[in-house]
Tab-separated table of C-alpha atoms in Angstrom:
chain	number	residue	atom	x	y	z
A	1	UNK	CA	90.505	60.117	50.223
A	2	UNK	CA	93.159	58.290	48.318
A	3	UNK	CA	95.451	55.865	50.120
A	4	UNK	CA	98.755	57.171	51.400
A	5	UNK	CA	100.548	54.916	48.952
A	6	UNK	CA	98.785	56.270	45.874
A	7	UNK	CA	99.126	59.839	47.148
A	8	UNK	CA	102.844	59.403	47.673
A	9	UNK	CA	103.143	57.866	44.198
A	10	UNK	CA	101.288	60.753	42.604
A	11	UNK	CA	103.441	63.210	44.498
A	12	UNK	CA	106.677	61.533	43.386
A	13	UNK	CA	105.576	61.483	39.754
A	14	UNK	CA	104.400	65.088	39.845
A	15	UNK	CA	107.744	66.221	41.354
A	16	UNK	CA	109.566	64.289	38.596
A	17	UNK	CA	107.561	66.132	35.943
A	18	UNK	CA	108.335	69.479	37.572
A	19	UNK	CA	112.059	68.543	37.767
A	20	UNK	CA	112.079	67.541	34.111
A	21	UNK	CA	110.431	70.866	33.253
A	22	UNK	CA	113.321	72.677	35.011
A	23	UNK	CA	111.054	74.190	37.657
A	24	UNK	CA	112.816	74.626	40.956
A	25	UNK	CA	110.838	74.226	44.166
A	26	UNK	CA	112.334	74.474	47.626
A	27	UNK	CA	112.423	71.399	49.838
A	28	UNK	CA	109.530	72.804	51.887
A	29	UNK	CA	107.511	73.460	48.741
A	30	UNK	CA	108.140	69.903	47.493
A	31	UNK	CA	107.005	68.564	50.779
A	32	UNK	CA	103.829	70.669	50.674
A	33	UNK	CA	102.809	69.884	47.083
A	34	UNK	CA	98.994	69.653	47.118
A	35	UNK	CA	97.641	66.347	45.945
A	36	UNK	CA	93.963	66.701	45.136
A	37	UNK	CA	91.887	63.535	44.519
A	38	UNK	CA	88.531	65.323	44.461
A	39	UNK	CA	87.122	62.556	46.672
A	40	UNK	CA	87.392	59.846	43.964
A	41	UNK	CA	90.282	57.920	45.539
A	42	UNK	CA	91.664	57.202	42.111
A	43	UNK	CA	94.483	59.518	41.276
A	44	UNK	CA	95.289	57.688	38.060
A	45	UNK	CA	91.990	58.837	36.658
A	46	UNK	CA	90.889	61.916	38.594
A	47	UNK	CA	93.063	64.495	40.293
A	48	UNK	CA	95.538	67.316	40.091
A	49	UNK	CA	98.795	68.297	41.779
A	50	UNK	CA	99.273	71.951	42.715
A	51	UNK	CA	101.973	74.270	43.940
A	52	UNK	CA	100.654	77.745	44.713
A	53	UNK	CA	103.371	80.437	44.461
A	54	UNK	CA	101.231	83.294	45.640
A	55	UNK	CA	97.536	84.045	46.180
A	56	UNK	CA	96.716	87.597	47.233
A	57	UNK	CA	93.361	89.407	47.108
A	58	UNK	CA	94.444	90.676	43.667
A	59	UNK	CA	96.367	87.894	41.782
A	60	UNK	CA	97.375	84.308	42.016
A	61	UNK	CA	100.026	82.082	40.377
A	62	UNK	CA	100.265	78.265	40.548
A	63	UNK	CA	101.994	75.377	38.927
A	64	UNK	CA	99.561	72.571	38.028
A	65	UNK	CA	100.711	69.071	37.248
A	66	UNK	CA	98.566	66.500	35.445
A	67	UNK	CA	99.681	62.928	35.415
A	68	UNK	CA	99.263	61.066	32.110
A	69	UNK	CA	95.519	60.715	31.410
A	70	UNK	CA	94.601	62.278	34.757
A	71	UNK	CA	91.532	64.552	34.616
A	72	UNK	CA	90.795	67.649	36.626
A	73	UNK	CA	86.985	67.507	36.790
A	74	UNK	CA	84.743	70.093	35.034
A	75	UNK	CA	84.139	73.246	37.072
A	76	UNK	CA	83.599	76.959	36.830
A	77	UNK	CA	84.523	79.987	38.841
A	78	UNK	CA	81.331	82.021	39.439
A	79	UNK	CA	81.118	85.672	40.565
A	80	UNK	CA	81.617	86.348	44.238
A	81	UNK	CA	82.136	89.306	46.586
A	82	UNK	CA	81.358	91.720	43.833
A	83	UNK	CA	83.980	90.284	41.477
A	84	UNK	CA	83.190	88.591	38.129
A	85	UNK	CA	84.733	85.328	39.311
A	86	UNK	CA	88.184	83.940	38.788
A	87	UNK	CA	89.762	84.505	35.368
A	88	UNK	CA	92.718	82.300	34.599
A	89	UNK	CA	95.425	81.832	31.965
A	90	UNK	CA	96.938	78.338	31.411
A	91	UNK	CA	100.469	78.237	30.024
A	92	UNK	CA	101.784	74.810	29.124
A	93	UNK	CA	105.417	74.353	30.266
A	94	UNK	CA	106.033	70.701	29.518
A	95	UNK	CA	104.185	67.695	28.110
A	96	UNK	CA	100.734	68.168	26.680
A	97	UNK	CA	97.332	68.976	28.193
A	98	UNK	CA	93.884	68.885	26.613
A	99	UNK	CA	91.753	71.693	27.910
A	100	UNK	CA	88.007	71.446	27.351
A	101	UNK	CA	86.061	74.674	27.501
A	102	UNK	CA	82.400	75.537	27.275
A	103	UNK	CA	81.630	76.963	23.824
A	104	UNK	CA	79.587	80.095	23.269
A	105	UNK	CA	76.186	79.245	22.056
A	106	UNK	CA	76.450	75.519	22.835
A	107	UNK	CA	74.039	74.255	25.381
A	108	UNK	CA	74.595	71.455	27.835
A	109	UNK	CA	76.076	68.404	26.172
A	110	UNK	CA	77.254	65.064	27.503
A	111	UNK	CA	80.962	64.366	27.463
A	112	UNK	CA	82.698	61.799	25.189
A	113	UNK	CA	82.837	58.675	27.343
A	114	UNK	CA	86.134	57.690	25.710
A	115	UNK	CA	87.703	60.843	27.147
A	116	UNK	CA	86.017	61.534	30.497
A	117	UNK	CA	86.720	59.529	33.675
A	118	UNK	CA	84.865	56.214	33.696
A	119	UNK	CA	81.068	56.471	34.036
A	120	UNK	CA	81.171	60.228	34.663
A	121	UNK	CA	80.475	61.425	31.101
A	122	UNK	CA	77.067	62.827	32.052
A	123	UNK	CA	78.897	65.330	34.301
A	124	UNK	CA	81.126	66.686	31.520
A	125	UNK	CA	79.550	69.258	29.244
A	126	UNK	CA	82.433	71.491	28.007
A	127	UNK	CA	83.312	69.980	24.633
A	128	UNK	CA	85.578	72.497	22.885
A	129	UNK	CA	89.047	70.917	23.053
A	130	UNK	CA	92.168	73.006	23.055
A	131	UNK	CA	95.447	71.104	23.068
A	132	UNK	CA	98.268	72.991	24.704
A	133	UNK	CA	101.921	72.115	24.181
A	134	UNK	CA	104.932	73.918	25.624
A	135	UNK	CA	104.720	77.577	24.744
A	136	UNK	CA	100.906	77.469	24.214
A	137	UNK	CA	98.532	79.327	26.442
A	138	UNK	CA	94.809	79.967	26.760
A	139	UNK	CA	92.776	82.321	28.973
A	140	UNK	CA	89.501	80.997	30.450
A	141	UNK	CA	86.867	83.660	31.118
A	142	UNK	CA	85.179	83.747	34.559
A	143	UNK	CA	82.063	81.588	35.121
A	144	UNK	CA	82.909	79.280	32.169
A	145	UNK	CA	82.839	75.520	32.519
A	146	UNK	CA	86.154	73.817	31.820
A	147	UNK	CA	88.109	70.618	32.609
A	148	UNK	CA	91.489	69.353	31.573
A	149	UNK	CA	93.443	66.163	31.148
A	150	UNK	CA	97.120	65.326	30.977
A	151	UNK	CA	98.419	63.882	27.685
A	152	UNK	CA	100.452	60.667	27.310
A	153	UNK	CA	103.467	62.135	29.100
A	154	UNK	CA	101.515	64.259	31.569
A	155	UNK	CA	101.812	68.026	31.674
A	156	UNK	CA	103.110	70.947	33.684
A	157	UNK	CA	100.936	74.011	33.429
A	158	UNK	CA	101.537	77.467	34.881
A	159	UNK	CA	98.299	79.169	35.932
A	160	UNK	CA	98.133	82.919	36.215
A	161	UNK	CA	94.879	84.276	37.554
A	162	UNK	CA	92.941	86.679	39.645
A	163	UNK	CA	92.442	85.699	43.315
A	164	UNK	CA	91.780	81.982	43.816
A	165	UNK	CA	89.142	80.827	46.362
A	166	UNK	CA	88.689	77.105	46.035
A	167	UNK	CA	85.496	77.060	48.153
A	168	UNK	CA	83.770	79.211	45.491
A	169	UNK	CA	84.428	76.754	42.613
A	170	UNK	CA	81.305	74.947	41.276
A	171	UNK	CA	81.828	71.433	39.988
A	172	UNK	CA	79.447	69.883	37.458
A	173	UNK	CA	79.788	66.394	38.999
A	174	UNK	CA	77.993	66.333	42.371
A	175	UNK	CA	80.389	63.567	43.512
A	176	UNK	CA	83.375	65.920	43.441
A	177	UNK	CA	84.697	66.956	46.815
A	178	UNK	CA	87.368	69.627	46.134
A	179	UNK	CA	88.362	69.837	49.745
A	180	UNK	CA	88.693	66.097	50.427
A	181	UNK	CA	92.422	66.562	50.946
A	182	UNK	CA	92.383	69.196	53.621
A	183	UNK	CA	93.524	66.866	56.360
A	184	UNK	CA	96.590	65.409	54.763
B	1	UNK	CA	118.120	104.232	22.325
B	2	UNK	CA	120.710	101.475	22.229
B	3	UNK	CA	122.302	100.603	19.005
B	4	UNK	CA	120.801	97.713	16.965
B	5	UNK	CA	123.979	95.663	17.554
B	6	UNK	CA	123.836	95.945	21.363
B	7	UNK	CA	120.073	95.340	21.325
B	8	UNK	CA	120.482	92.206	19.256
B	9	UNK	CA	123.289	91.082	21.533
B	10	UNK	CA	121.170	91.636	24.666
B	11	UNK	CA	118.291	89.749	23.021
B	12	UNK	CA	120.424	86.824	22.114
B	13	UNK	CA	121.923	86.592	25.598
B	14	UNK	CA	118.472	86.902	27.230
B	15	UNK	CA	117.041	84.149	25.069
B	16	UNK	CA	119.979	81.932	25.947
B	17	UNK	CA	119.292	82.496	29.637
B	18	UNK	CA	115.620	81.592	29.090
B	19	UNK	CA	116.625	78.456	27.161
B	20	UNK	CA	118.997	77.441	29.920
B	21	UNK	CA	116.170	77.894	32.443
B	22	UNK	CA	114.010	75.509	30.415
B	23	UNK	CA	111.412	78.170	29.594
B	24	UNK	CA	109.799	77.577	26.214
B	25	UNK	CA	108.770	80.610	24.165
B	26	UNK	CA	107.251	80.367	20.687
B	27	UNK	CA	109.191	81.760	17.729
B	28	UNK	CA	106.893	84.771	17.642
B	29	UNK	CA	107.419	85.409	21.352
B	30	UNK	CA	111.204	85.120	20.991
B	31	UNK	CA	111.106	87.612	18.124
B	32	UNK	CA	109.006	90.011	20.186
B	33	UNK	CA	111.119	89.870	23.380
B	34	UNK	CA	111.056	93.390	24.822
B	35	UNK	CA	114.531	94.934	25.247
B	36	UNK	CA	114.282	97.951	27.542
B	37	UNK	CA	117.322	100.280	27.810
B	38	UNK	CA	115.540	103.019	29.800
B	39	UNK	CA	117.087	105.626	27.530
B	40	UNK	CA	120.694	104.964	28.765
B	41	UNK	CA	121.950	103.286	25.586
B	42	UNK	CA	124.098	101.011	27.744
B	43	UNK	CA	122.420	97.611	28.099
B	44	UNK	CA	125.467	96.159	29.830
B	45	UNK	CA	124.790	98.494	32.801
B	46	UNK	CA	121.087	99.482	32.650
B	47	UNK	CA	118.213	97.556	31.206
B	48	UNK	CA	115.841	94.594	31.393
B	49	UNK	CA	114.462	92.052	28.986
B	50	UNK	CA	110.771	91.136	29.249
B	51	UNK	CA	108.316	88.658	27.949
B	52	UNK	CA	104.724	89.404	28.983
B	53	UNK	CA	102.538	86.268	29.039
B	54	UNK	CA	99.336	88.017	29.870
B	55	UNK	CA	98.222	91.416	31.166
B	56	UNK	CA	94.500	91.807	31.853
B	57	UNK	CA	92.742	94.448	33.927
B	58	UNK	CA	93.003	91.934	36.861
B	59	UNK	CA	96.367	90.172	36.726
B	60	UNK	CA	99.667	90.102	34.879
B	61	UNK	CA	102.507	87.539	34.411
B	62	UNK	CA	105.852	88.182	32.842
B	63	UNK	CA	109.294	86.641	32.532
B	64	UNK	CA	112.123	89.130	33.341
B	65	UNK	CA	115.720	88.512	32.317
B	66	UNK	CA	118.618	90.431	33.805
B	67	UNK	CA	122.013	90.104	32.202
B	68	UNK	CA	124.992	89.777	34.494
B	69	UNK	CA	125.371	92.987	36.455
B	70	UNK	CA	122.575	94.714	34.497
B	71	UNK	CA	120.373	96.986	36.621
B	72	UNK	CA	116.666	97.751	36.317
B	73	UNK	CA	116.486	101.285	37.734
B	74	UNK	CA	114.714	102.176	40.911
B	75	UNK	CA	110.985	102.803	40.555
B	76	UNK	CA	107.702	102.405	42.297
B	77	UNK	CA	104.110	101.637	41.239
B	78	UNK	CA	101.860	104.323	42.698
B	79	UNK	CA	98.059	104.117	43.118
B	80	UNK	CA	95.982	104.823	39.978
B	81	UNK	CA	92.409	104.547	38.856
B	82	UNK	CA	91.200	103.826	42.342
B	83	UNK	CA	93.614	100.861	42.781
B	84	UNK	CA	96.426	100.789	45.359
B	85	UNK	CA	99.059	100.477	42.596
B	86	UNK	CA	100.732	97.430	41.172
B	87	UNK	CA	101.660	94.685	43.636
B	88	UNK	CA	104.181	92.163	42.365
B	89	UNK	CA	105.845	88.909	43.317
B	90	UNK	CA	109.318	88.061	41.968
B	91	UNK	CA	110.182	84.374	41.745
B	92	UNK	CA	113.734	83.571	40.772
B	93	UNK	CA	113.902	80.710	38.199
B	94	UNK	CA	117.642	80.633	37.296
B	95	UNK	CA	120.809	82.531	38.171
B	96	UNK	CA	120.703	85.080	40.959
B	97	UNK	CA	119.197	88.509	41.327
B	98	UNK	CA	119.699	91.148	43.995
B	99	UNK	CA	116.470	92.951	44.744
B	100	UNK	CA	116.717	96.237	46.630
B	101	UNK	CA	113.594	97.403	48.380
B	102	UNK	CA	112.717	100.508	50.333
B	103	UNK	CA	112.757	99.713	54.047
B	104	UNK	CA	109.981	100.702	56.416
B	105	UNK	CA	111.032	103.605	58.539
B	106	UNK	CA	114.166	104.415	56.537
B	107	UNK	CA	114.207	107.798	54.899
B	108	UNK	CA	115.773	108.680	51.569
B	109	UNK	CA	119.317	107.420	51.326
B	110	UNK	CA	121.889	107.467	48.556
B	111	UNK	CA	122.761	104.222	46.930
B	112	UNK	CA	126.090	102.347	47.247
B	113	UNK	CA	128.101	103.646	44.260
B	114	UNK	CA	129.852	100.258	44.023
B	115	UNK	CA	126.470	98.661	43.219
B	116	UNK	CA	124.451	101.255	41.327
B	117	UNK	CA	125.031	102.090	37.641
B	118	UNK	CA	127.949	104.503	37.183
B	119	UNK	CA	127.357	108.004	38.538
B	120	UNK	CA	123.700	107.418	39.282
B	121	UNK	CA	123.947	106.558	42.981
B	122	UNK	CA	122.072	109.687	44.064
B	123	UNK	CA	118.991	108.305	42.275
B	124	UNK	CA	119.041	105.019	44.158
B	125	UNK	CA	117.464	105.126	47.661
B	126	UNK	CA	116.158	101.583	48.353
B	127	UNK	CA	118.912	99.884	50.284
B	128	UNK	CA	117.437	96.691	51.743
B	129	UNK	CA	119.027	93.911	49.647
B	130	UNK	CA	117.261	90.620	49.144
B	131	UNK	CA	119.215	88.016	47.175
B	132	UNK	CA	116.968	85.635	45.243
B	133	UNK	CA	118.207	82.312	43.947
B	134	UNK	CA	116.173	79.627	42.135
B	135	UNK	CA	113.088	78.798	44.258
B	136	UNK	CA	113.256	82.069	46.212
B	137	UNK	CA	110.483	84.644	45.900
B	138	UNK	CA	109.570	88.040	47.329
B	139	UNK	CA	106.419	90.178	47.125
B	140	UNK	CA	106.859	93.945	46.700
B	141	UNK	CA	103.998	96.023	48.098
B	142	UNK	CA	102.408	98.753	45.922
B	143	UNK	CA	104.028	102.235	45.903
B	144	UNK	CA	107.318	100.959	47.298
B	145	UNK	CA	110.691	101.934	45.725
B	146	UNK	CA	112.712	99.003	44.395
B	147	UNK	CA	115.383	98.153	41.852
B	148	UNK	CA	117.157	94.970	40.905
B	149	UNK	CA	120.369	93.719	39.371
B	150	UNK	CA	121.432	90.417	37.806
B	151	UNK	CA	124.130	88.392	39.531
B	152	UNK	CA	127.309	87.097	37.951
B	153	UNK	CA	125.447	84.632	35.726
B	154	UNK	CA	122.428	86.849	35.143
B	155	UNK	CA	118.924	85.842	36.225
B	156	UNK	CA	115.545	84.746	34.997
B	157	UNK	CA	112.701	85.979	37.214
B	158	UNK	CA	108.966	85.219	36.923
B	159	UNK	CA	106.861	88.220	37.898
B	160	UNK	CA	103.254	87.654	39.067
B	161	UNK	CA	101.294	90.807	39.673
B	162	UNK	CA	98.162	92.861	39.511
B	163	UNK	CA	97.627	94.728	36.251
B	164	UNK	CA	100.717	96.318	34.748
B	165	UNK	CA	100.640	99.820	33.275
B	166	UNK	CA	104.159	100.925	32.430
B	167	UNK	CA	103.154	104.565	31.955
B	168	UNK	CA	102.141	104.752	35.623
B	169	UNK	CA	105.567	103.736	36.957
B	170	UNK	CA	107.555	106.452	38.699
B	171	UNK	CA	111.373	106.240	38.396
B	172	UNK	CA	113.639	107.911	40.979
B	173	UNK	CA	116.202	108.874	38.307
B	174	UNK	CA	114.835	111.658	36.100
B	175	UNK	CA	117.041	110.459	33.269
B	176	UNK	CA	115.043	107.239	32.926
B	177	UNK	CA	112.846	106.928	29.888
B	178	UNK	CA	110.883	103.726	30.318
B	179	UNK	CA	109.316	104.010	26.895
B	180	UNK	CA	112.475	104.703	24.960
B	181	UNK	CA	112.020	101.354	23.154
B	182	UNK	CA	108.591	101.832	21.785
B	183	UNK	CA	109.720	102.233	18.197
B	184	UNK	CA	111.908	99.127	17.943
């Protein structure tokens, strides 16, 4: 788990990005912003910041913030409970985000070490890059490997999706601990 | 159907409200902004402006714009195709919107004629008012009558929901024609 100092710094920077994007959160929502370090204790390289507006058994909406160069590790949303798995649409609100998605017909590949977090390239296989700027959006099918990384100025991304169940996500990198932040 | 002039005016004003809220739409999305007059030909009193980001068989996300004092008429989303009907969450982004929702245990009532569109009060029954300002949100259960009205400065509202099928909506006022704009 990341140190309190780095977590507070990531939170402050994420809130600044949300403010600059004109997105209003209540004081309680700002306080509760989810800072996810995926167990790497290095939020400058690996992590994401999340505000969840609503998550019912039918639909979900979140705001995701990526700090500059910060990577959300590769994962997929497999089928569960008779559903096809989470389907999600990313809409870039501010900044720029590179979304990497598994391509049809392309087998497992190793990520570009100049793009992936340090020394983790073997755990990145989705190589089709989609750059999203404000006004751009992309829908990721269920059970499809993807990862994403904030551009030079970071990014604010609205995520619209079917129900979200974090525990069902499957990360390619076995080192990832999605729930490492549950006690903060 | 409203005149071209009033439709263009409503569109321009709605786009200004979206711009002021910091919401970026592409040129094509701005052009395609849906202007709904519900068959009343009086967008200053009755109407809504909609941009739909995504509408799959599982989830939907839209931006709704209400001009100052403009009312979206009372309606509900009944069950269809084995689903419980559309469930939706309104999140106010800018301005202020009054949301009127059917109260549990309250039978049919007649709307307040000082709030409803002129001479339509008998077709407004949902009387529980929830005022949403930026950062506020409210989830409307399926099959529940509701209507909403922009405040003095209008409002921009994000709607997160299950699948949206306009043709399944049931309006309380028989004069309403939800699809009156399909040929614009």
